Amino acid sequence: SRISSEIKLHREKLEKFLLILSKIEFENSLTASYFQSDKDTDIETFRKDYRQNCYLFHEAQAIANLYLPEISKAMQKVYGEMNMYWGHQEAVIRANKNSNKESRQHHLNNVTNSVITINDEVDSIRNQIIIKAEKLSEVISKKHVFAETT
């Protein structure tokens, strides 16, 4: 039926959104920062990775705008902190190349603050998606019960 198809599509979009959100969370994590902080990290490669991360975010934002408009504000907060993370992370890389420990520590503290904010927002978004998925599951269960009784 049309409703079943819409529910299926909605669940597929939620699944895709969650996978993208997890990737965004990892790409803006302390683990990623550690990997990127090597003195041999090429700034152009780093910036290319940043752009890819933005494209991925924009895909998630499109899904959110169409299927989860209630989380758009939280997504904008994540995007703002992502930009802060990548800016400070580039400064960490540059400080490493110049062996400037004071600058490195300052920017690494800012990276850490961005990671904490991103994690908090992503957890909140993820919880809202789980609630939405549970509601979709309830609709599917009720539909199956209704179909069996008719």
Tab-separated table of N, CA and C in Angstrom:
chain	number	residue	atom	x	y	z
A	1	SER	N	0.831	-1.190	0.000
A	1	SER	CA	0.000	0.000	0.000
A	1	SER	C	0.879	1.259	0.000
A	2	ARG	N	0.259	2.380	-0.260
A	2	ARG	CA	0.979	3.650	-0.321
A	2	ARG	C	1.581	4.002	1.042
A	3	ILE	N	0.833	3.771	2.117
A	3	ILE	CA	1.322	4.095	3.455
A	3	ILE	C	2.519	3.221	3.799
A	4	SER	N	2.457	1.935	3.468
A	4	SER	CA	3.589	1.039	3.727
A	4	SER	C	4.828	1.499	2.977
A	5	SER	N	4.644	1.921	1.745
A	5	SER	CA	5.776	2.409	0.947
A	5	SER	C	6.376	3.667	1.554
A	6	GLU	N	5.517	4.562	2.026
A	6	GLU	CA	6.007	5.795	2.652
A	6	GLU	C	6.755	5.500	3.948
A	7	ILE	N	6.236	4.587	4.750
A	7	ILE	CA	6.899	4.211	6.003
A	7	ILE	C	8.251	3.572	5.693
A	8	LYS	N	8.286	2.700	4.703
A	8	LYS	CA	9.540	2.053	4.318
A	8	LYS	C	10.565	3.094	3.872
A	9	LEU	N	10.148	4.031	3.048
A	9	LEU	CA	11.044	5.086	2.584
A	9	LEU	C	11.544	5.924	3.763
A	10	HIS	N	10.649	6.254	4.660
A	10	HIS	CA	11.012	7.056	5.831
A	10	HIS	C	12.048	6.321	6.683
A	11	ARG	N	11.837	5.040	6.899
A	11	ARG	CA	12.792	4.242	7.689
A	11	ARG	C	14.150	4.162	6.987
A	12	GLU	N	14.142	4.019	5.661
A	12	GLU	CA	15.403	3.982	4.913
A	12	GLU	C	16.156	5.303	5.047
A	13	LYS	N	15.434	6.411	5.002
A	13	LYS	CA	16.057	7.728	5.154
A	13	LYS	C	16.612	7.901	6.566
A	14	LEU	N	15.872	7.426	7.563
A	14	LEU	CA	16.363	7.502	8.947
A	14	LEU	C	17.646	6.678	9.108
A	15	GLU	N	17.659	5.489	8.506
A	15	GLU	CA	18.849	4.645	8.585
A	15	GLU	C	20.038	5.333	7.922
A	16	LYS	N	19.833	5.869	6.734
A	16	LYS	CA	20.909	6.568	6.033
A	16	LYS	C	21.389	7.766	6.847
A	17	PHE	N	20.451	8.503	7.398
A	17	PHE	CA	20.793	9.667	8.215
A	17	PHE	C	21.651	9.253	9.405
A	18	LEU	N	21.267	8.179	10.087
A	18	LEU	CA	22.042	7.711	11.249
A	18	LEU	C	23.454	7.296	10.860
A	19	LEU	N	23.588	6.633	9.713
A	19	LEU	CA	24.921	6.233	9.251
A	19	LEU	C	25.790	7.456	8.940
A	20	ILE	N	25.210	8.442	8.284
A	20	ILE	CA	25.947	9.673	7.982
A	20	ILE	C	26.310	10.392	9.279
A	21	LEU	N	25.368	10.459	10.202
A	21	LEU	CA	25.603	11.128	11.477
A	21	LEU	C	26.758	10.464	12.240
A	22	SER	N	26.812	9.151	12.205
A	22	SER	CA	27.913	8.437	12.863
A	22	SER	C	29.254	8.762	12.214
A	23	LYS	N	29.270	8.838	10.889
A	23	LYS	CA	30.502	9.182	10.190
A	23	LYS	C	30.931	10.609	10.516
A	24	ILE	N	29.984	11.524	10.534
A	24	ILE	CA	30.286	12.908	10.890
A	24	ILE	C	30.849	12.975	12.311
A	25	GLU	N	30.228	12.239	13.213
A	25	GLU	CA	30.693	12.225	14.600
A	25	GLU	C	32.138	11.719	14.677
A	26	PHE	N	32.452	10.663	13.915
A	26	PHE	CA	33.826	10.151	13.936
A	26	PHE	C	34.810	11.135	13.303
A	27	GLU	N	34.433	11.731	12.179
A	27	GLU	CA	35.332	12.647	11.472
A	27	GLU	C	35.617	13.906	12.279
A	28	ASN	N	34.828	14.146	13.309
A	28	ASN	CA	34.991	15.313	14.176
A	28	ASN	C	35.206	14.862	15.618
A	29	SER	N	36.071	13.871	15.781
A	29	SER	CA	36.315	13.282	17.096
A	29	SER	C	37.769	13.483	17.520
A	30	LEU	N	38.046	13.185	18.776
A	30	LEU	CA	39.431	13.260	19.251
A	30	LEU	C	40.299	12.200	18.579
A	31	THR	N	39.713	11.071	18.239
A	31	THR	CA	40.465	10.040	17.518
A	31	THR	C	40.889	10.569	16.153
A	32	ALA	N	39.955	11.179	15.427
A	32	ALA	CA	40.293	11.755	14.122
A	32	ALA	C	41.333	12.855	14.290
A	33	SER	N	41.186	13.664	15.322
A	33	SER	CA	42.158	14.730	15.588
A	33	SER	C	43.550	14.140	15.789
A	34	TYR	N	43.616	13.065	16.546
A	34	TYR	CA	44.913	12.411	16.783
A	34	TYR	C	45.529	11.948	15.461
A	35	PHE	N	44.719	11.314	14.620
A	35	PHE	CA	45.211	10.848	13.316
A	35	PHE	C	45.686	12.008	12.447
A	36	GLN	N	44.945	13.119	12.508
A	36	GLN	CA	45.246	14.271	11.659
A	36	GLN	C	46.422	15.103	12.186
A	37	SER	N	46.780	14.928	13.431
A	37	SER	CA	47.767	15.803	14.066
A	37	SER	C	49.216	15.455	13.755
A	38	ASP	N	49.422	14.496	12.915
A	38	ASP	CA	50.774	14.116	12.522
A	38	ASP	C	51.465	15.288	11.810
A	39	LYS	N	52.752	15.467	12.078
A	39	LYS	CA	53.515	16.544	11.438
A	39	LYS	C	53.518	16.411	9.919
A	40	ASP	N	53.328	15.201	9.419
A	40	ASP	CA	53.371	14.975	7.971
A	40	ASP	C	52.021	15.170	7.290
A	41	THR	N	50.995	15.556	8.056
A	41	THR	CA	49.678	15.771	7.461
A	41	THR	C	49.752	16.937	6.471
A	42	ASP	N	49.315	16.670	5.262
A	42	ASP	CA	49.307	17.686	4.212
A	42	ASP	C	48.058	18.564	4.368
A	43	ILE	N	48.258	19.886	4.413
A	43	ILE	CA	47.143	20.815	4.622
A	43	ILE	C	46.128	20.714	3.491
A	44	GLU	N	46.568	20.566	2.260
A	44	GLU	CA	45.617	20.461	1.137
A	44	GLU	C	44.767	19.201	1.238
A	45	THR	N	45.382	18.102	1.634
A	45	THR	CA	44.631	16.854	1.840
A	45	THR	C	43.637	17.028	2.986
A	46	PHE	N	44.103	17.680	4.040
A	46	PHE	CA	43.237	17.954	5.186
A	46	PHE	C	42.027	18.783	4.754
A	47	ARG	N	42.249	19.797	3.947
A	47	ARG	CA	41.153	20.653	3.480
A	47	ARG	C	40.209	19.894	2.545
A	48	LYS	N	40.766	18.994	1.751
A	48	LYS	CA	39.922	18.159	0.886
A	48	LYS	C	39.014	17.282	1.756
A	49	ASP	N	39.583	16.713	2.822
A	49	ASP	CA	38.792	15.908	3.752
A	49	ASP	C	37.696	16.752	4.403
A	50	TYR	N	38.034	18.001	4.721
A	50	TYR	CA	37.053	18.912	5.309
A	50	TYR	C	35.887	19.137	4.349
A	51	ARG	N	36.207	19.379	3.097
A	51	ARG	CA	35.140	19.586	2.109
A	51	ARG	C	34.266	18.343	1.983
A	52	GLN	N	34.875	17.170	1.962
A	52	GLN	CA	34.103	15.919	1.885
A	52	GLN	C	33.185	15.793	3.098
A	53	ASN	N	33.706	16.170	4.254
A	53	ASN	CA	32.906	16.124	5.471
A	53	ASN	C	31.709	17.070	5.364
A	54	CYS	N	31.924	18.240	4.783
A	54	CYS	CA	30.823	19.205	4.582
A	54	CYS	C	29.788	18.660	3.615
A	55	TYR	N	30.228	18.041	2.526
A	55	TYR	CA	29.290	17.458	1.556
A	55	TYR	C	28.434	16.388	2.234
A	56	LEU	N	29.076	15.577	3.050
A	56	LEU	CA	28.365	14.529	3.775
A	56	LEU	C	27.344	15.157	4.728
A	57	PHE	N	27.771	16.200	5.419
A	57	PHE	CA	26.846	16.891	6.318
A	57	PHE	C	25.656	17.436	5.546
A	58	HIS	N	25.907	18.034	4.385
A	58	HIS	CA	24.818	18.615	3.600
A	58	HIS	C	23.814	17.546	3.160
A	59	GLU	N	24.303	16.349	2.889
A	59	GLU	CA	23.400	15.245	2.560
A	59	GLU	C	22.513	14.921	3.767
A	60	ALA	N	23.132	14.859	4.940
A	60	ALA	CA	22.365	14.601	6.162
A	60	ALA	C	21.380	15.738	6.430
A	61	GLN	N	21.807	16.969	6.191
A	61	GLN	CA	20.934	18.127	6.409
A	61	GLN	C	19.720	18.075	5.487
A	62	ALA	N	19.923	17.647	4.255
A	62	ALA	CA	18.802	17.527	3.315
A	62	ALA	C	17.787	16.500	3.821
A	63	ILE	N	18.271	15.373	4.306
A	63	ILE	CA	17.378	14.350	4.859
A	63	ILE	C	16.637	14.921	6.067
A	64	ALA	N	17.373	15.608	6.931
A	64	ALA	CA	16.745	16.199	8.124
A	64	ALA	C	15.674	17.212	7.738
A	65	ASN	N	15.975	18.070	6.781
A	65	ASN	CA	15.007	19.096	6.389
A	65	ASN	C	13.723	18.489	5.834
A	66	LEU	N	13.838	17.378	5.117
A	66	LEU	CA	12.662	16.748	4.518
A	66	LEU	C	11.923	15.811	5.463
A	67	TYR	N	12.669	15.061	6.278
A	67	TYR	CA	12.055	14.006	7.081
A	67	TYR	C	12.087	14.270	8.584
A	68	LEU	N	12.944	15.189	9.032
A	68	LEU	CA	13.099	15.447	10.462
A	68	LEU	C	13.267	16.939	10.729
A	69	PRO	N	12.343	17.757	10.290
A	69	PRO	CA	12.535	19.209	10.412
A	69	PRO	C	12.729	19.679	11.854
A	70	GLU	N	12.268	18.889	12.807
A	70	GLU	CA	12.399	19.277	14.215
A	70	GLU	C	13.859	19.275	14.698
A	71	ILE	N	14.762	18.650	13.948
A	71	ILE	CA	16.170	18.623	14.377
A	71	ILE	C	17.051	19.571	13.563
A	72	SER	N	16.459	20.356	12.694
A	72	SER	CA	17.250	21.257	11.843
A	72	SER	C	18.109	22.217	12.651
A	73	LYS	N	17.558	22.749	13.753
A	73	LYS	CA	18.322	23.692	14.585
A	73	LYS	C	19.538	22.998	15.210
A	74	ALA	N	19.352	21.794	15.700
A	74	ALA	CA	20.473	21.043	16.285
A	74	ALA	C	21.513	20.720	15.219
A	75	MET	N	21.058	20.419	14.011
A	75	MET	CA	21.992	20.143	12.917
A	75	MET	C	22.823	21.377	12.592
A	76	GLN	N	22.216	22.552	12.632
A	76	GLN	CA	22.965	23.780	12.374
A	76	GLN	C	24.032	23.994	13.437
A	77	LYS	N	23.716	23.637	14.675
A	77	LYS	CA	24.702	23.751	15.761
A	77	LYS	C	25.868	22.794	15.510
A	78	VAL	N	25.560	21.579	15.076
A	78	VAL	CA	26.616	20.615	14.741
A	78	VAL	C	27.492	21.179	13.627
A	79	TYR	N	26.868	21.755	12.605
A	79	TYR	CA	27.621	22.297	11.471
A	79	TYR	C	28.549	23.436	11.911
A	80	GLY	N	28.036	24.304	12.763
A	80	GLY	CA	28.873	25.390	13.276
A	80	GLY	C	30.069	24.865	14.049
A	81	GLU	N	29.846	23.870	14.888
A	81	GLU	CA	30.953	23.296	15.671
A	81	GLU	C	31.908	22.497	14.792
A	82	MET	N	31.372	21.870	13.737
A	82	MET	CA	32.256	21.169	12.787
A	82	MET	C	33.242	22.166	12.191
A	83	ASN	N	32.750	23.321	11.805
A	83	ASN	CA	33.622	24.331	11.220
A	83	ASN	C	34.671	24.801	12.226
A	84	MET	N	34.261	24.953	13.473
A	84	MET	CA	35.213	25.342	14.523
A	84	MET	C	36.263	24.236	14.699
A	85	TYR	N	35.789	22.993	14.754
A	85	TYR	CA	36.699	21.851	14.912
A	85	TYR	C	37.764	21.873	13.817
A	86	TRP	N	37.332	21.947	12.556
A	86	TRP	CA	38.280	21.858	11.450
A	86	TRP	C	39.220	23.057	11.424
A	87	GLY	N	38.731	24.231	11.792
A	87	GLY	CA	39.607	25.401	11.854
A	87	GLY	C	40.669	25.252	12.915
A	88	HIS	N	40.260	24.839	14.091
A	88	HIS	CA	41.237	24.641	15.173
A	88	HIS	C	42.151	23.452	14.893
A	89	GLN	N	41.609	22.423	14.255
A	89	GLN	CA	42.445	21.265	13.933
A	89	GLN	C	43.531	21.653	12.930
A	90	GLU	N	43.195	22.483	11.952
A	90	GLU	CA	44.222	22.942	11.015
A	90	GLU	C	45.294	23.734	11.761
A	91	ALA	N	44.874	24.537	12.734
A	91	ALA	CA	45.850	25.295	13.536
A	91	ALA	C	46.736	24.346	14.343
A	92	VAL	N	46.173	23.239	14.830
A	92	VAL	CA	46.977	22.225	15.544
A	92	VAL	C	48.026	21.653	14.593
A	93	ILE	N	47.619	21.318	13.382
A	93	ILE	CA	48.551	20.749	12.393
A	93	ILE	C	49.667	21.741	12.096
A	94	ARG	N	49.303	22.987	11.900
A	94	ARG	CA	50.314	24.012	11.606
A	94	ARG	C	51.266	24.202	12.793
A	95	ALA	N	50.716	24.197	14.004
A	95	ALA	CA	51.551	24.344	15.201
A	95	ALA	C	52.502	23.160	15.334
A	96	ASN	N	52.030	21.962	14.987
A	96	ASN	CA	52.901	20.779	15.024
A	96	ASN	C	54.056	20.932	14.050
A	97	LYS	N	53.738	21.416	12.842
A	97	LYS	CA	54.778	21.585	11.824
A	97	LYS	C	55.821	22.612	12.274
A	98	ASN	N	55.362	23.627	13.023
A	98	ASN	CA	56.261	24.685	13.483
A	98	ASN	C	56.805	24.431	14.885
A	99	SER	N	56.469	23.277	15.448
A	99	SER	CA	56.887	22.903	16.806
A	99	SER	C	56.514	23.961	17.840
A	100	ASN	N	55.316	24.552	17.680
A	100	ASN	CA	54.824	25.572	18.603
A	100	ASN	C	53.875	24.900	19.597
A	101	LYS	N	54.429	24.445	20.715
A	101	LYS	CA	53.648	23.665	21.676
A	101	LYS	C	52.537	24.481	22.346
A	102	GLU	N	52.805	25.759	22.609
A	102	GLU	CA	51.796	26.600	23.270
A	102	GLU	C	50.574	26.793	22.362
A	103	SER	N	50.816	27.102	21.100
A	103	SER	CA	49.725	27.272	20.137
A	103	SER	C	48.996	25.949	19.935
A	104	ARG	N	49.764	24.875	19.841
A	104	ARG	CA	49.171	23.543	19.652
A	104	ARG	C	48.203	23.237	20.780
A	105	GLN	N	48.631	23.466	22.024
A	105	GLN	CA	47.789	23.142	23.174
A	105	GLN	C	46.536	24.015	23.203
A	106	HIS	N	46.690	25.284	22.895
A	106	HIS	CA	45.536	26.194	22.859
A	106	HIS	C	44.485	25.692	21.857
A	107	HIS	N	44.924	25.385	20.659
A	107	HIS	CA	43.975	24.942	19.624
A	107	HIS	C	43.454	23.536	19.905
A	108	LEU	N	44.271	22.699	20.498
A	108	LEU	CA	43.814	21.356	20.860
A	108	LEU	C	42.720	21.433	21.925
A	109	ASN	N	42.830	22.367	22.857
A	109	ASN	CA	41.757	22.581	23.843
A	109	ASN	C	40.466	22.985	23.144
A	110	ASN	N	40.578	23.847	22.131
A	110	ASN	CA	39.394	24.265	21.377
A	110	ASN	C	38.812	23.112	20.560
A	111	VAL	N	39.681	22.271	19.996
A	111	VAL	CA	39.220	21.070	19.284
A	111	VAL	C	38.412	20.200	20.248
A	112	THR	N	38.951	20.006	21.440
A	112	THR	CA	38.283	19.176	22.448
A	112	THR	C	36.908	19.745	22.802
A	113	ASN	N	36.826	21.057	22.975
A	113	ASN	CA	35.530	21.681	23.278
A	113	ASN	C	34.533	21.470	22.144
A	114	SER	N	34.995	21.595	20.903
A	114	SER	CA	34.110	21.363	19.757
A	114	SER	C	33.644	19.913	19.718
A	115	VAL	N	34.546	18.991	19.983
A	115	VAL	CA	34.195	17.564	19.989
A	115	VAL	C	33.107	17.298	21.033
A	116	ILE	N	33.243	17.875	22.209
A	116	ILE	CA	32.251	17.673	23.272
A	116	ILE	C	30.887	18.197	22.826
A	117	THR	N	30.862	19.390	22.243
A	117	THR	CA	29.598	19.975	21.774
A	117	THR	C	28.989	19.121	20.666
A	118	ILE	N	29.808	18.703	19.710
A	118	ILE	CA	29.315	17.857	18.614
A	118	ILE	C	28.740	16.559	19.164
A	119	ASN	N	29.474	15.913	20.074
A	119	ASN	CA	28.990	14.658	20.652
A	119	ASN	C	27.650	14.841	21.366
A	120	ASP	N	27.531	15.921	22.138
A	120	ASP	CA	26.277	16.178	22.855
A	120	ASP	C	25.117	16.381	21.884
A	121	GLU	N	25.342	17.174	20.852
A	121	GLU	CA	24.281	17.433	19.868
A	121	GLU	C	23.924	16.170	19.094
A	122	VAL	N	24.933	15.414	18.680
A	122	VAL	CA	24.678	14.179	17.933
A	122	VAL	C	23.912	13.184	18.802
A	123	ASP	N	24.268	13.075	20.076
A	123	ASP	CA	23.523	12.181	20.973
A	123	ASP	C	22.060	12.595	21.072
A	124	SER	N	21.816	13.891	21.186
A	124	SER	CA	20.445	14.392	21.258
A	124	SER	C	19.688	14.087	19.967
A	125	ILE	N	20.316	14.341	18.836
A	125	ILE	CA	19.695	14.063	17.530
A	125	ILE	C	19.409	12.570	17.394
A	126	ARG	N	20.397	11.753	17.755
A	126	ARG	CA	20.238	10.300	17.655
A	126	ARG	C	19.057	9.831	18.505
A	127	ASN	N	18.927	10.375	19.709
A	127	ASN	CA	17.801	9.992	20.573
A	127	ASN	C	16.466	10.372	19.947
A	128	GLN	N	16.394	11.534	19.312
A	128	GLN	CA	15.154	11.952	18.646
A	128	GLN	C	14.825	11.021	17.478
A	129	ILE	N	15.850	10.578	16.769
A	129	ILE	CA	15.635	9.672	15.642
A	129	ILE	C	15.156	8.314	16.136
A	130	ILE	N	15.721	7.847	17.229
A	130	ILE	CA	15.300	6.569	17.800
A	130	ILE	C	13.823	6.622	18.199
A	131	ILE	N	13.413	7.731	18.803
A	131	ILE	CA	12.007	7.906	19.178
A	131	ILE	C	11.128	7.880	17.923
A	132	LYS	N	11.569	8.563	16.882
A	132	LYS	CA	10.803	8.596	15.624
A	132	LYS	C	10.726	7.184	15.021
A	133	ALA	N	11.827	6.447	15.057
A	133	ALA	CA	11.840	5.076	14.522
A	133	ALA	C	10.903	4.171	15.317
A	134	GLU	N	10.874	4.363	16.635
A	134	GLU	CA	9.965	3.571	17.463
A	134	GLU	C	8.510	3.849	17.094
A	135	LYS	N	8.202	5.111	16.836
A	135	LYS	CA	6.840	5.463	16.434
A	135	LYS	C	6.485	4.830	15.091
A	136	LEU	N	7.441	4.814	14.165
A	136	LEU	CA	7.198	4.158	12.873
A	136	LEU	C	6.972	2.664	13.071
A	137	SER	N	7.736	2.053	13.963
A	137	SER	CA	7.561	0.627	14.250
A	137	SER	C	6.178	0.359	14.826
A	138	GLU	N	5.703	1.261	15.684
A	138	GLU	CA	4.361	1.113	16.249
A	138	GLU	C	3.306	1.176	15.148
A	139	VAL	N	3.472	2.091	14.213
A	139	VAL	CA	2.525	2.210	13.096
A	139	VAL	C	2.516	0.923	12.286
A	140	ILE	N	3.700	0.380	12.030
A	140	ILE	CA	3.803	-0.860	11.266
A	140	ILE	C	3.133	-1.998	12.023
A	141	SER	N	3.368	-2.097	13.339
A	141	SER	CA	2.763	-3.155	14.153
A	141	SER	C	1.245	-3.047	14.143
A	142	LYS	N	0.741	-1.832	14.302
A	142	LYS	CA	-0.709	-1.636	14.300
A	142	LYS	C	-1.296	-1.985	12.941
A	143	LYS	N	-0.577	-1.664	11.890
A	143	LYS	CA	-1.047	-1.961	10.540
A	143	LYS	C	-1.138	-3.478	10.341
A	144	HIS	N	-0.110	-4.211	10.845
A	144	HIS	CA	-0.128	-5.671	10.719
A	144	HIS	C	-1.260	-6.282	11.536
A	145	VAL	N	-1.484	-5.759	12.740
A	145	VAL	CA	-2.582	-6.254	13.580
A	145	VAL	C	-3.912	-5.985	12.883
A	146	PHE	N	-4.074	-4.782	12.339
A	146	PHE	CA	-5.297	-4.424	11.637
A	146	PHE	C	-5.503	-5.337	10.414
A	147	ALA	N	-4.438	-5.598	9.681
A	147	ALA	CA	-4.529	-6.445	8.480
A	147	ALA	C	-4.919	-7.873	8.840
A	148	GLU	N	-4.413	-8.371	10.001
A	148	GLU	CA	-4.711	-9.725	10.411
A	148	GLU	C	-6.152	-9.886	10.887
A	149	THR	N	-6.723	-8.799	11.414
A	149	THR	CA	-8.081	-8.882	11.957
A	149	THR	C	-9.149	-8.609	10.921
A	150	THR	N	-8.748	-8.146	9.744
A	150	THR	CA	-9.756	-7.846	8.709
A	150	THR	C	-9.787	-8.916	7.650
